[in-house]
């Protein structure tokens, strides 16, 4: 079958230091895939390669069957993304930011609806410069979904949100996945965040996806639950920092 | 104006540059009248010979125009080009499914067009006012000739273009270092050099055109370099 996202033998070095090596990833359409790894494990690096923002040193990757190096514009059109701390046009309102985004994508979308989905409908003409960290994060999600993408790539999307905000986001992701059929790849360095949203979790350590688990099934084979399993995988030979 | 330039314009706040242009206007106007009336206060000074005629006084105002608007270019380019391609902002820019060259092209057009047009508007207004009062109530010796007006406006055109060309070279330096300060510093140094050349040759209008052409060559290379750079950039 055609995967929504796939990578084979992916590698990336920065100035001779190999951050990702021989990374393989297969995500089916309709999945919510949690990408778990410590700070510095290389989650952002993998996401940037998928979007064509970084060129792999070796290996290949595809999103929606499109090659990440050669067909990056088409991928960018059909995916929504949030990478690290998102940036905006600070002097413009949330709605204007989304409108400009749509114009660059040459896509049709409903900014009001996207803002409502993330709970930012009340911000009106307020410039983004005045937004709190949580509001910015929600706006970033709105921007990622405004053009109704087929795949969402979200790098630590709930960073900086309060518990209620995290809950709301989780509901939103599940809604987008179930009702709209959007495939979601999201990363986190915090176990509980992915555990409750993802249908499958991949643990990134030492530059590759060392293990994949279904959070619903884990209790059967691993009495200690997800946490014990995660610590065992990550603990095998140190951290991702080298 | 194409779609990308329009989008660029929509998300760029032009207010600071408009304020800059509006502040440069009275300075240029004041300087022009000061220079034109100077011989009346110091009638016997030989050094002021060059300033006595209309070519001289307007020429010096054009020199100021080059300096001021090369700096406007550098400031605007630092904001819309250097900053936008630095760090996390570049991720946003590169996540649009639009050719990177085209986006940079739109930015360069906007900055170049805006700077050159403001230089022409600002300088044109100053010179227009001056020629009007010269016509009614001359400060400089001799009658105002139509030829002078044409040649002075042509020099303003060279000057406005030169400001843009110098700004472009300054941008290249700033872009390499990904630094706003470097852009502005390069702008100051380059325009000081150009203004020096211009003031020495103020009596020979054609030399400014030569200067413009000479500066346009490295500027074109700089622009080509910038296009290559954004194409292979990783963020
Ligand atoms: N542009 C870069 N230049 C050099 N090193 C980088 C660059 N980007 C990331 N790295 C390094 O790669 C490693 C992985 O980073 P990153 O992908 O951001 O990890 P994560 O998102 O999992 O926290 C880190 O050690 C980081 O320092
Ligand atoms: Mg990261």
Coordinates of N, CA and C in Angstrom, one line a residue, chain B residues 61-212:
Chain B
X61 N 22.8 68.4 -3.1 CA 21.6 67.8 -2.5 C 21.4 66.4 -3.0
X62 N 21.8 66.2 -4.3 CA 21.7 64.8 -4.8 C 22.6 63.8 -4.1
X63 N 23.8 64.4 -3.7 CA 24.8 63.5 -3.0 C 24.1 63.1 -1.6
X64 N 23.5 64.1 -1.0 CA 22.8 63.7 0.3 C 21.7 62.7 0.0
X65 N 21.0 62.9 -1.1 CA 19.9 62.0 -1.5 C 20.4 60.5 -1.6
X66 N 21.6 60.4 -2.2 CA 22.2 59.0 -2.4 C 22.5 58.4 -1.0
X67 N 23.1 59.2 -0.2 CA 23.5 58.7 1.1 C 22.2 58.3 1.9
X68 N 21.3 59.2 2.0 CA 20.1 59.0 2.8 C 19.3 57.7 2.3
X69 N 19.1 57.7 1.0 CA 18.2 56.6 0.5 C 19.0 55.3 0.4
X70 N 20.3 55.3 0.3 CA 21.0 54.0 0.3 C 20.8 53.5 1.8
X71 N 20.8 54.3 2.7 CA 20.5 53.9 4.1 C 19.1 53.4 4.3
X72 N 18.2 54.0 3.7 CA 16.8 53.5 3.7 C 16.7 52.1 3.1
X73 N 17.4 52.0 2.0 CA 17.4 50.7 1.3 C 18.0 49.6 2.3
X74 N 19.2 50.0 2.9 CA 19.9 49.0 3.8 C 19.0 48.6 4.9
X75 N 18.3 49.6 5.5 CA 17.4 49.3 6.7 C 16.2 48.5 6.2
X76 N 15.6 48.8 5.1 CA 14.5 48.0 4.6 C 14.9 46.6 4.2
X77 N 16.1 46.5 3.6 CA 16.6 45.2 3.1 C 16.9 44.3 4.4
X78 N 17.5 45.0 5.4 CA 17.9 44.3 6.6 C 16.6 43.6 7.2
X79 N 15.5 44.4 7.2 CA 14.3 43.9 7.8 C 13.6 42.8 6.9
X80 N 13.4 43.1 5.6 CA 12.6 42.2 4.8 C 13.4 41.1 4.1
X81 N 14.7 41.3 4.1 CA 15.5 40.2 3.4 C 16.4 39.5 4.5
X82 N 17.3 40.2 5.0 CA 18.3 39.6 6.0 C 17.6 38.9 7.1
X83 N 16.7 39.6 7.8 CA 16.0 39.0 8.9 C 15.1 37.8 8.5
X84 N 14.4 38.0 7.4 CA 13.5 36.9 6.9 C 14.2 35.6 6.6
X85 N 15.5 35.7 6.2 CA 16.2 34.5 5.8 C 17.1 34.0 7.0
X86 N 16.9 34.6 8.2 CA 17.8 34.2 9.3 C 16.9 33.4 10.2
X87 N 17.5 32.3 10.8 CA 17.0 31.5 11.8 C 15.6 31.0 11.5
X88 N 14.7 31.1 12.5 CA 13.4 30.5 12.4 C 12.5 31.1 11.3
X89 N 12.7 32.4 11.0 CA 11.8 33.1 10.1 C 12.0 32.4 8.7
X90 N 13.2 31.9 8.4 CA 13.4 31.3 7.1 C 12.6 30.0 7.0
X91 N 12.3 29.3 8.1 CA 11.5 28.1 8.0 C 10.1 28.5 7.4
X92 N 9.5 29.6 7.9 CA 8.2 30.0 7.4 C 8.3 30.3 5.9
X93 N 9.3 31.1 5.5 CA 9.5 31.5 4.1 C 9.6 30.3 3.2
X94 N 10.4 29.3 3.7 CA 10.7 28.1 2.8 C 9.5 27.1 2.9
X95 N 8.6 27.3 3.8 CA 7.5 26.3 3.8 C 6.3 26.8 2.9
X96 N 6.5 27.8 2.1 CA 5.6 28.1 1.0 C 6.0 27.4 -0.2
X97 N 5.0 26.8 -0.9 CA 5.4 26.0 -2.1 C 5.6 26.9 -3.3
X98 N 6.4 27.9 -3.1 CA 6.7 28.9 -4.2 C 8.2 28.9 -4.4
X99 N 8.6 29.0 -5.7 CA 10.0 29.0 -6.0 C 10.8 30.0 -5.1
X100 N 11.9 29.6 -4.5 CA 12.6 30.5 -3.6 C 13.2 31.7 -4.3
X101 N 13.5 31.5 -5.6 CA 14.0 32.6 -6.4 C 13.0 33.6 -6.6
X102 N 11.7 33.2 -6.8 CA 10.7 34.1 -7.1 C 10.4 35.0 -5.8
X103 N 10.4 34.3 -4.7 CA 10.1 35.0 -3.4 C 11.2 36.1 -3.2
X104 N 12.5 35.7 -3.4 CA 13.6 36.6 -3.2 C 13.4 37.8 -4.2
X105 N 13.1 37.4 -5.4 CA 12.9 38.4 -6.5 C 11.9 39.4 -6.1
X106 N 10.8 39.0 -5.6 CA 9.7 39.9 -5.2 C 10.2 40.8 -4.1
X107 N 11.0 40.3 -3.1 CA 11.5 41.1 -2.1 C 12.4 42.2 -2.6
X108 N 13.4 41.7 -3.5 CA 14.3 42.7 -4.0 C 13.6 43.8 -4.8
X109 N 12.6 43.4 -5.6 CA 11.8 44.4 -6.3 C 11.2 45.4 -5.4
X110 N 10.6 44.9 -4.4 CA 9.9 45.7 -3.4 C 10.8 46.8 -2.8
X111 N 12.0 46.3 -2.3 CA 12.9 47.2 -1.6 C 13.5 48.2 -2.6
X112 N 13.9 47.6 -3.7 CA 14.6 48.5 -4.7 C 13.5 49.5 -5.3
X113 N 12.4 49.0 -5.6 CA 11.3 49.9 -6.2 C 10.9 51.0 -5.2
X114 N 10.7 50.6 -3.9 CA 10.2 51.5 -2.9 C 11.3 52.6 -2.6
X115 N 12.6 52.1 -2.5 CA 13.6 53.1 -2.2 C 13.8 54.1 -3.3
X116 N 13.9 53.6 -4.5 CA 14.2 54.4 -5.7 C 13.0 55.4 -5.9
X117 N 11.8 54.9 -5.8 CA 10.6 55.8 -5.9 C 10.6 56.8 -4.8
X118 N 10.9 56.5 -3.6 CA 10.8 57.5 -2.5 C 11.9 58.5 -2.8
X119 N 13.1 58.0 -3.2 CA 14.2 59.0 -3.5 C 13.8 60.0 -4.6
X120 N 13.1 59.4 -5.6 CA 12.7 60.3 -6.7 C 11.6 61.3 -6.3
X121 N 10.7 60.8 -5.5 CA 9.6 61.6 -5.0 C 10.1 62.7 -4.1
X122 N 10.9 62.3 -3.1 CA 11.5 63.2 -2.1 C 12.4 64.2 -2.8
X123 N 13.3 63.7 -3.6 CA 14.3 64.6 -4.3 C 13.5 65.5 -5.3
X124 N 12.6 64.9 -6.0 CA 11.8 65.6 -7.0 C 11.0 66.8 -6.4
X125 N 10.4 66.5 -5.2 CA 9.7 67.6 -4.6 C 10.6 68.7 -4.1
X126 N 11.7 68.3 -3.6 CA 12.7 69.4 -3.1 C 13.1 70.2 -4.3
X127 N 13.5 69.5 -5.4 CA 14.0 70.3 -6.6 C 12.9 71.1 -7.2
X128 N 11.7 70.5 -7.2 CA 10.6 71.2 -7.8 C 10.3 72.5 -7.1
X129 N 10.3 72.4 -5.7 CA 10.0 73.6 -4.9 C 11.1 74.7 -5.2
X130 N 12.4 74.2 -5.2 CA 13.5 75.1 -5.4 C 13.4 75.8 -6.8
X131 N 13.1 75.0 -7.8 CA 13.1 75.6 -9.2 C 11.9 76.6 -9.3
X132 N 10.9 76.3 -8.6 CA 9.7 77.2 -8.6 C 10.1 78.6 -7.9
X133 N 10.8 78.5 -6.8 CA 11.2 79.8 -6.1 C 12.3 80.5 -6.9
X134 N 13.1 79.7 -7.6 CA 14.2 80.3 -8.4 C 13.6 81.1 -9.6
X135 N 12.5 80.5 -10.0 CA 11.9 81.1 -11.2 C 11.2 82.5 -10.8
X136 N 10.6 82.5 -9.6 CA 9.9 83.7 -9.1 C 10.9 84.6 -8.5
X137 N 11.7 84.1 -7.6 CA 12.6 84.9 -6.8 C 14.0 84.2 -6.7
X138 N 14.9 84.4 -7.7 CA 16.1 83.7 -7.8 C 17.1 84.0 -6.7
X139 N 17.7 83.0 -6.1 CA 18.8 83.1 -5.1 C 20.1 83.0 -5.8
X140 N 20.2 82.1 -6.8 CA 21.4 81.9 -7.6 C 21.5 82.9 -8.7
X141 N 22.7 83.2 -9.1 CA 22.9 84.2 -10.2 C 22.5 83.6 -11.5
X142 N 22.0 84.5 -12.4 CA 21.6 84.1 -13.8 C 20.2 83.7 -13.9
X143 N 19.7 83.6 -15.1 CA 18.3 83.2 -15.3 C 18.2 81.7 -15.3
X144 N 17.1 81.2 -14.8 CA 16.8 79.8 -14.8 C 16.6 79.2 -16.2
X145 N 17.5 78.3 -16.7 CA 17.3 77.8 -18.0 C 16.6 76.4 -18.0
X146 N 15.9 76.2 -19.0 CA 15.1 74.9 -19.1 C 16.1 73.7 -19.1
X147 N 17.3 73.9 -19.8 CA 18.3 72.9 -19.8 C 18.8 72.5 -18.5
X148 N 19.0 73.5 -17.6 CA 19.4 73.2 -16.2 C 18.4 72.3 -15.5
X149 N 17.2 72.6 -15.7 CA 16.1 71.8 -15.0 C 16.2 70.4 -15.4
X150 N 16.2 70.2 -16.8 CA 16.3 68.8 -17.3 C 17.5 68.1 -16.8
X151 N 18.7 68.7 -16.9 CA 19.9 68.0 -16.5 C 19.9 67.7 -15.0
X152 N 19.3 68.6 -14.2 CA 19.3 68.4 -12.7 C 18.4 67.2 -12.4
X153 N 17.2 67.1 -13.1 CA 16.3 66.0 -12.8 C 16.9 64.7 -13.3
X154 N 17.7 64.7 -14.4 CA 18.4 63.5 -14.8 C 19.4 63.1 -13.8
X155 N 20.1 64.0 -13.2 CA 21.1 63.7 -12.1 C 20.4 63.1 -10.9
X156 N 19.2 63.6 -10.7 CA 18.4 63.0 -9.5 C 18.1 61.6 -9.8
X157 N 17.7 61.3 -11.1 CA 17.4 59.9 -11.5 C 18.6 59.0 -11.3
X158 N 19.8 59.5 -11.8 CA 21.0 58.7 -11.6 C 21.2 58.4 -10.1
X159 N 21.0 59.5 -9.3 CA 21.3 59.4 -7.9 C 20.3 58.4 -7.2
X160 N 19.1 58.5 -7.6 CA 18.1 57.5 -7.0 C 18.4 56.1 -7.3
X161 N 18.8 55.9 -8.6 CA 19.2 54.5 -9.0 C 20.5 54.1 -8.3
X162 N 21.4 55.0 -8.1 CA 22.7 54.7 -7.4 C 22.4 54.3 -6.0
X163 N 21.5 55.0 -5.3 CA 21.1 54.6 -3.9 C 20.7 53.2 -3.9
X164 N 19.8 52.8 -4.8 CA 19.3 51.4 -4.9 C 20.4 50.4 -5.1
X165 N 21.3 50.8 -6.1 CA 22.4 49.9 -6.5 C 23.4 49.7 -5.3
X166 N 23.7 50.8 -4.6 CA 24.6 50.7 -3.4 C 24.0 49.8 -2.3
X167 N 22.7 50.1 -2.1 CA 21.9 49.3 -1.1 C 22.0 47.8 -1.4
X168 N 21.9 47.5 -2.7 CA 21.9 46.0 -3.1 C 23.3 45.4 -2.7
X169 N 24.4 46.2 -3.0 CA 25.7 45.6 -2.6 C 25.8 45.5 -1.1
X170 N 25.3 46.5 -0.4 CA 25.3 46.4 1.1 C 24.6 45.2 1.6
X171 N 23.4 44.9 0.9 CA 22.6 43.8 1.3 C 23.4 42.5 1.2
X172 N 24.2 42.4 0.1 CA 24.9 41.1 -0.1 C 25.9 40.9 1.1
X173 N 26.6 41.9 1.5 CA 27.5 41.8 2.7 C 26.7 41.3 3.9
X174 N 25.5 42.0 4.1 CA 24.7 41.7 5.3 C 24.1 40.3 5.2
X175 N 23.8 39.9 4.1 CA 23.2 38.5 3.9 C 24.2 37.4 4.2
X176 N 25.4 37.7 3.7 CA 26.5 36.7 4.0 C 26.6 36.5 5.5
X177 N 26.6 37.6 6.2 CA 26.8 37.5 7.7 C 25.5 37.3 8.4
X178 N 24.4 37.3 7.7 CA 23.1 37.2 8.3 C 22.9 38.2 9.4
X179 N 23.3 39.4 9.2 CA 23.4 40.4 10.2 C 22.8 41.7 9.8
X180 N 21.9 42.3 10.6 CA 21.3 43.6 10.3 C 22.4 44.6 10.4
X181 N 23.2 44.5 11.4 CA 24.3 45.5 11.6 C 25.3 45.5 10.5
X182 N 25.6 44.3 10.0 CA 26.6 44.3 8.9 C 26.0 45.0 7.6
X183 N 24.7 44.8 7.4 CA 24.0 45.4 6.3 C 24.1 46.9 6.4
X184 N 23.8 47.4 7.6 CA 23.8 48.9 7.7 C 25.2 49.4 7.6
X185 N 26.2 48.7 8.2 CA 27.6 49.2 8.2 C 28.1 49.2 6.8
X186 N 27.8 48.1 6.0 CA 28.2 48.1 4.6 C 27.6 49.3 3.9
X187 N 26.3 49.5 4.2 CA 25.6 50.6 3.5 C 26.3 52.0 3.8
X188 N 26.7 52.2 5.0 CA 27.3 53.5 5.4 C 28.6 53.6 4.6
X189 N 29.5 52.5 4.7 CA 30.8 52.6 4.1 C 30.7 52.8 2.5
X190 N 29.8 52.0 1.9 CA 29.7 52.1 0.4 C 29.2 53.5 0.0
X191 N 28.2 54.0 0.7 CA 27.6 55.3 0.3 C 28.5 56.4 0.6
X192 N 29.3 56.3 1.7 CA 30.3 57.3 1.9 C 31.3 57.4 0.8
X193 N 31.8 56.2 0.3 CA 32.7 56.2 -0.8 C 32.1 56.8 -2.0
X194 N 30.9 56.4 -2.3 CA 30.2 56.9 -3.5 C 30.0 58.4 -3.4
X195 N 29.6 58.9 -2.3 CA 29.3 60.3 -2.1 C 30.6 61.1 -2.2
X196 N 31.7 60.5 -1.8 CA 33.0 61.2 -1.9 C 33.3 61.4 -3.4
X197 N 33.1 60.3 -4.2 CA 33.4 60.4 -5.6 C 32.4 61.4 -6.3
X198 N 31.2 61.4 -5.8 CA 30.2 62.3 -6.4 C 30.5 63.8 -6.1
X199 N 30.9 64.0 -4.9 CA 31.2 65.5 -4.6 C 32.4 66.0 -5.3
X200 N 33.4 65.1 -5.5 CA 34.6 65.5 -6.3 C 34.2 65.9 -7.7
X201 N 33.3 65.1 -8.3 CA 32.9 65.3 -9.7 C 31.6 66.0 -9.9
X202 N 31.2 66.8 -8.9 CA 29.9 67.5 -8.9 C 29.8 68.4 -10.2
X203 N 30.9 68.9 -10.7 CA 30.8 69.8 -11.8 C 30.6 69.1 -13.2
X204 N 30.8 67.7 -13.2 CA 30.7 67.0 -14.4 C 29.6 65.9 -14.3
X205 N 28.4 66.3 -14.7 CA 27.2 65.5 -14.6 C 27.4 64.1 -15.1
X206 N 28.1 63.9 -16.3 CA 28.1 62.6 -16.9 C 28.9 61.6 -16.1
X207 N 29.8 62.1 -15.2 CA 30.6 61.2 -14.4 C 29.7 60.4 -13.4
X208 N 28.6 61.0 -13.1 CA 27.7 60.3 -12.2 C 27.0 59.1 -12.8
X209 N 26.8 59.3 -14.1 CA 26.2 58.2 -14.9 C 27.2 57.0 -15.0
X210 N 28.5 57.4 -15.2 CA 29.5 56.4 -15.2 C 29.6 55.7 -13.9
X211 N 29.5 56.4 -12.8 CA 29.6 55.8 -11.5 C 28.4 54.8 -11.3
X212 N 27.3 55.2 -11.8 CA 26.1 54.4 -11.6 C 26.3 53.0 -12.4

